[in-house]
Amino acid sequence: MKSLLLLSILAALAMAALCYESHESLESYELNPFLNRRNANTFMTPQQRWRARAQERIRESTKPAHELNREACEDFKLCERYAMVYGYDAAYNRYFRQRRWEK
């Protein structure tokens, strides 16, 4: 009985020590952490914005073949369901790849 009482007291002390929540993480010293829409992109210069757009266009135009196949399959519901079971390569081959004997 004494050991059970001692164990419960130790458990209560451990819980109080480990579950203490400091309020430092909840306090914010910033006046307003949110920006309005007009000032949202002011941290980027126009040159950086132009470079980012150009890089995005390059990335879009030079996608690998498997990524293009996957996007085509995601737009077609039956292909997407088939891909969940057998994978995107098998689904693309089944629904979109033109077979040699069909011309």
GROMACS .gro file of C-alpha atoms in nm:
model
  103
    1MET     CA    1   0.000   0.000   0.000
    2LYS     CA    2   0.285   0.236   0.084
    3SER     CA    3   0.460   0.161  -0.244
    4LEU     CA    4   0.140   0.233  -0.440
    5LEU     CA    5   0.100   0.567  -0.262
    6LEU     CA    6   0.465   0.653  -0.320
    7LEU     CA    7   0.440   0.554  -0.688
    8SER     CA    8   0.130   0.768  -0.744
    9ILE     CA    9   0.296   1.070  -0.577
   10LEU     CA   10   0.606   1.027  -0.795
   11ALA     CA   11   0.387   0.994  -1.106
   12ALA     CA   12   0.200   1.314  -1.015
   13LEU     CA   13   0.528   1.502  -0.962
   14ALA     CA   14   0.670   1.372  -1.290
   15MET     CA   15   0.355   1.474  -1.475
   16ALA     CA   16   0.364   1.822  -1.321
   17ALA     CA   17   0.732   1.864  -1.410
   18LEU     CA   18   0.708   1.733  -1.767
   19CYS     CA   19   0.374   1.888  -1.866
   20TYR     CA   20   0.461   2.246  -1.767
   21GLU     CA   21   0.380   2.480  -2.052
   22SER     CA   22   0.562   2.806  -2.063
   23HIS     CA   23   0.383   3.103  -2.206
   24GLU     CA   24   0.693   3.225  -2.390
   25SER     CA   25   0.601   3.027  -2.699
   26LEU     CA   26   0.254   3.182  -2.707
   27GLU     CA   27   0.372   3.540  -2.686
   28SER     CA   28   0.456   3.731  -3.000
   29TYR     CA   29   0.671   4.040  -2.986
   30GLU     CA   30   0.585   4.136  -3.343
   31LEU     CA   31   0.336   4.414  -3.386
   32ASN     CA   32   0.162   4.269  -3.690
   33PRO     CA   33   0.296   3.944  -3.838
   34PHE     CA   34   0.065   3.958  -4.141
   35LEU     CA   35   0.116   4.165  -4.455
   36ASN     CA   36  -0.151   4.313  -4.671
   37ARG     CA   37  -0.176   4.213  -5.036
   38ARG     CA   38  -0.015   4.527  -5.164
   39ASN     CA   39   0.306   4.478  -4.960
   40ALA     CA   40   0.326   4.098  -4.987
   41ASN     CA   41   0.586   4.088  -5.266
   42THR     CA   42   0.792   4.390  -5.170
   43PHE     CA   43   1.076   4.175  -5.040
   44MET     CA   44   1.150   4.056  -5.397
   45THR     CA   45   1.298   4.289  -5.651
   46PRO     CA   46   1.148   4.298  -6.002
   47GLN     CA   47   1.464   4.131  -6.136
   48GLN     CA   48   1.421   3.838  -5.895
   49ARG     CA   49   1.052   3.805  -5.986
   50TRP     CA   50   1.138   3.798  -6.357
   51ARG     CA   51   1.408   3.535  -6.299
   52ALA     CA   52   1.169   3.319  -6.093
   53ARG     CA   53   0.903   3.332  -6.367
   54ALA     CA   54   1.158   3.242  -6.634
   55GLN     CA   55   1.285   2.946  -6.433
   56GLU     CA   56   0.929   2.824  -6.378
   57ARG     CA   57   0.860   2.840  -6.753
   58ILE     CA   58   1.178   2.642  -6.821
   59ARG     CA   59   1.083   2.380  -6.563
   60GLU     CA   60   0.734   2.348  -6.712
   61SER     CA   61   0.865   2.308  -7.066
   62THR     CA   62   1.131   2.049  -6.978
   63LYS     CA   63   0.931   1.805  -6.767
   64PRO     CA   64   1.042   1.444  -6.777
   65ALA     CA   65   0.828   1.199  -6.973
   66HIS     CA   66   0.711   1.009  -6.665
   67GLU     CA   67   0.580   1.332  -6.512
   68LEU     CA   68   0.385   1.418  -6.826
   69ASN     CA   69   0.245   1.063  -6.834
   70ARG     CA   70   0.141   1.089  -6.470
   71GLU     CA   71  -0.034   1.423  -6.526
   72ALA     CA   72  -0.222   1.283  -6.824
   73CYS     CA   73  -0.329   0.985  -6.616
   74GLU     CA   74  -0.439   1.201  -6.322
   75ASP     CA   75  -0.681   1.390  -6.545
   76PHE     CA   76  -0.860   1.069  -6.651
   77LYS     CA   77  -1.057   0.911  -6.364
   78LEU     CA   78  -1.038   0.548  -6.483
   79CYS     CA   79  -0.665   0.576  -6.537
   80GLU     CA   80  -0.617   0.724  -6.191
   81ARG     CA   81  -0.813   0.443  -6.026
   82TYR     CA   82  -0.612   0.184  -6.219
   83ALA     CA   83  -0.293   0.361  -6.114
   84MET     CA   84  -0.383   0.333  -5.746
   85VAL     CA   85  -0.368  -0.044  -5.780
   86TYR     CA   86  -0.105  -0.110  -6.048
   87GLY     CA   87   0.100   0.209  -6.065
   88TYR     CA   88   0.108   0.505  -6.302
   89ASP     CA   89   0.329   0.343  -6.564
   90ALA     CA   90   0.096   0.046  -6.607
   91ALA     CA   91  -0.210   0.272  -6.607
   92TYR     CA   92  -0.065   0.506  -6.870
   93ASN     CA   93   0.032   0.210  -7.086
   94ARG     CA   94  -0.318   0.068  -7.059
   95TYR     CA   95  -0.517   0.384  -7.135
   96PHE     CA   96  -0.297   0.614  -7.342
   97ARG     CA   97  -0.014   0.426  -7.511
   98GLN     CA   98  -0.100   0.346  -7.871
   99ARG     CA   99  -0.044  -0.020  -7.937
  100ARG     CA  100   0.161  -0.127  -8.236
  101TRP     CA  101  -0.112  -0.330  -8.398
  102GLU     CA  102  -0.367  -0.045  -8.371
  103LYS     CA  103  -0.298   0.220  -8.632
   0.00000   0.00000   0.00000
